[in-house]
Coordinates of C-alpha atoms in Angstrom, one line a residue:
T28 CA 9.8 24.5 -21.9
V29 CA 6.1 23.8 -21.6
A30 CA 6.7 20.0 -21.1
A31 CA 9.1 20.7 -18.2
A32 CA 6.5 23.0 -16.6
Y33 CA 3.8 20.4 -16.8
Q34 CA 6.2 17.8 -15.4
K35 CA 6.9 20.1 -12.5
L36 CA 3.2 20.6 -11.8
R37 CA 2.6 16.8 -12.0
T38 CA 5.4 16.2 -9.5
R39 CA 4.0 18.8 -7.0
R40 CA 0.6 17.3 -7.3
R41 CA 1.9 13.8 -6.7
K42 CA 3.9 14.9 -3.6
A43 CA 0.9 16.4 -2.0
E44 CA -1.0 13.1 -2.2
E45 CA 1.8 11.0 -0.7
I46 CA 1.5 9.5 2.7
A47 CA 4.7 8.7 4.6
L48 CA 5.1 5.0 5.2
D49 CA 6.1 5.8 8.8
D50 CA 2.6 7.0 9.4
V51 CA 1.1 3.6 8.5
L52 CA 3.5 1.4 10.4
P53 CA 1.8 -0.2 13.5
A54 CA 2.5 1.1 17.0
F55 CA 3.1 -1.5 19.6
D56 CA 2.9 -1.4 23.4
C57 CA 5.5 -2.9 25.7
D58 CA 3.8 -6.3 25.5
G59 CA 4.2 -6.3 21.7
R60 CA 0.4 -5.8 21.1
H61 CA -1.0 -3.2 18.6
F62 CA -2.2 0.0 20.3
E63 CA -5.2 0.1 18.0
P64 CA -7.4 -3.0 17.3
M65 CA -7.6 -4.1 13.7
D66 CA -10.8 -3.2 11.8
D67 CA -13.4 -5.9 11.0
W68 CA -14.4 -5.5 7.4
S69 CA -16.3 -8.8 7.0
D70 CA -19.8 -7.3 7.5
R71 CA -19.1 -4.5 4.9
I72 CA -17.9 -6.4 1.9
D73 CA -20.8 -8.8 1.2
D74 CA -22.7 -6.4 -1.1
R75 CA -21.7 -6.6 -4.8
G76 CA -21.7 -2.8 -5.1
M77 CA -19.4 -2.6 -2.2
Q78 CA -17.1 -5.2 -3.7
A79 CA -16.7 -3.1 -6.8
E80 CA -16.1 0.0 -4.7
L81 CA -13.6 -1.8 -2.6
R82 CA -11.8 -3.2 -5.6
Q83 CA -11.4 0.4 -6.9
A84 CA -10.2 1.6 -3.5
L85 CA -7.7 -1.3 -3.4
T86 CA -6.4 -0.4 -6.9
D87 CA -6.1 3.2 -5.9
A88 CA -4.2 2.3 -2.7
I89 CA -1.8 0.1 -4.7
D90 CA -1.3 2.8 -7.3
A91 CA -0.5 5.3 -4.5
L92 CA 2.5 3.2 -3.3
P93 CA 6.0 4.3 -4.1
P94 CA 7.1 2.3 -7.2
D95 CA 9.6 0.1 -5.4
Y96 CA 7.0 -1.0 -2.9
R97 CA 4.3 -1.4 -5.5
T98 CA 6.5 -3.6 -7.6
A99 CA 7.4 -5.9 -4.6
L100 CA 3.7 -6.1 -3.5
V101 CA 2.3 -6.9 -7.0
L102 CA 5.0 -9.5 -7.7
H103 CA 4.5 -11.2 -4.4
D104 CA 0.8 -11.0 -3.7
V105 CA -0.7 -10.7 -7.2
E106 CA 1.8 -12.7 -9.4
G107 CA 2.8 -15.2 -6.7
V108 CA 6.5 -14.7 -7.2
S109 CA 8.7 -16.0 -4.3
N110 CA 10.6 -13.5 -2.2
S111 CA 14.0 -14.9 -3.4
D112 CA 13.0 -14.5 -7.0
I113 CA 11.8 -11.0 -6.4
A114 CA 15.1 -10.2 -4.7
E115 CA 17.0 -11.5 -7.7
A116 CA 14.8 -9.7 -10.2
L117 CA 15.1 -6.4 -8.4
G118 CA 18.7 -6.7 -7.5
I119 CA 18.1 -6.3 -3.7
G120 CA 18.5 -8.4 -0.7
L121 CA 15.8 -10.8 0.6
P122 CA 15.3 -8.8 3.8
A123 CA 14.6 -5.7 1.7
V124 CA 11.9 -7.6 -0.2
K125 CA 10.2 -8.8 3.0
V126 CA 10.3 -5.2 4.4
R127 CA 8.8 -3.8 1.2
V128 CA 6.0 -6.3 1.0
H129 CA 5.2 -5.9 4.7
R130 CA 5.2 -2.1 4.6
S131 CA 3.2 -2.1 1.3
R132 CA 0.5 -4.3 3.0
L133 CA 0.4 -1.9 6.0
F134 CA 0.0 1.1 3.7
V135 CA -2.8 -0.6 1.7
R136 CA -4.5 -1.7 4.9
K137 CA -4.5 1.8 6.2
R138 CA -5.9 3.2 3.0
L139 CA -8.7 0.6 2.9
S140 CA -9.5 1.3 6.6
E141 CA -9.8 5.0 5.9
H142 CA -12.0 4.3 2.8
L143 CA -14.3 2.0 4.8
K144 CA -14.6 4.4 7.7
S145 CA -15.7 7.2 5.3
A146 CA -18.1 4.9 3.5

């Protein structure tokens, strides 16, 4: 049917935009330090126009997360729900919640870094 064809096209488009979470996980040297230094964004976010642009980039980065990761991140960082309550609500273990929140933050951080480098 036409609806099925549209859904297939949407799925293909969405898959092309995905970034693997393994690509955003930090790499450490033998001493446990990051290979790459963290970006300093403080001097770039003072302008009001930049704040609106950054807010949109943040929203886009969160929207690009896989649904399970997005749910954990929004519940934890936006809504302020505790990890144990998130685990209970989602029916997963506490370590899984911590991993999802951590990986989500790494993903969002990488997206924002890419956005700020291109700006």
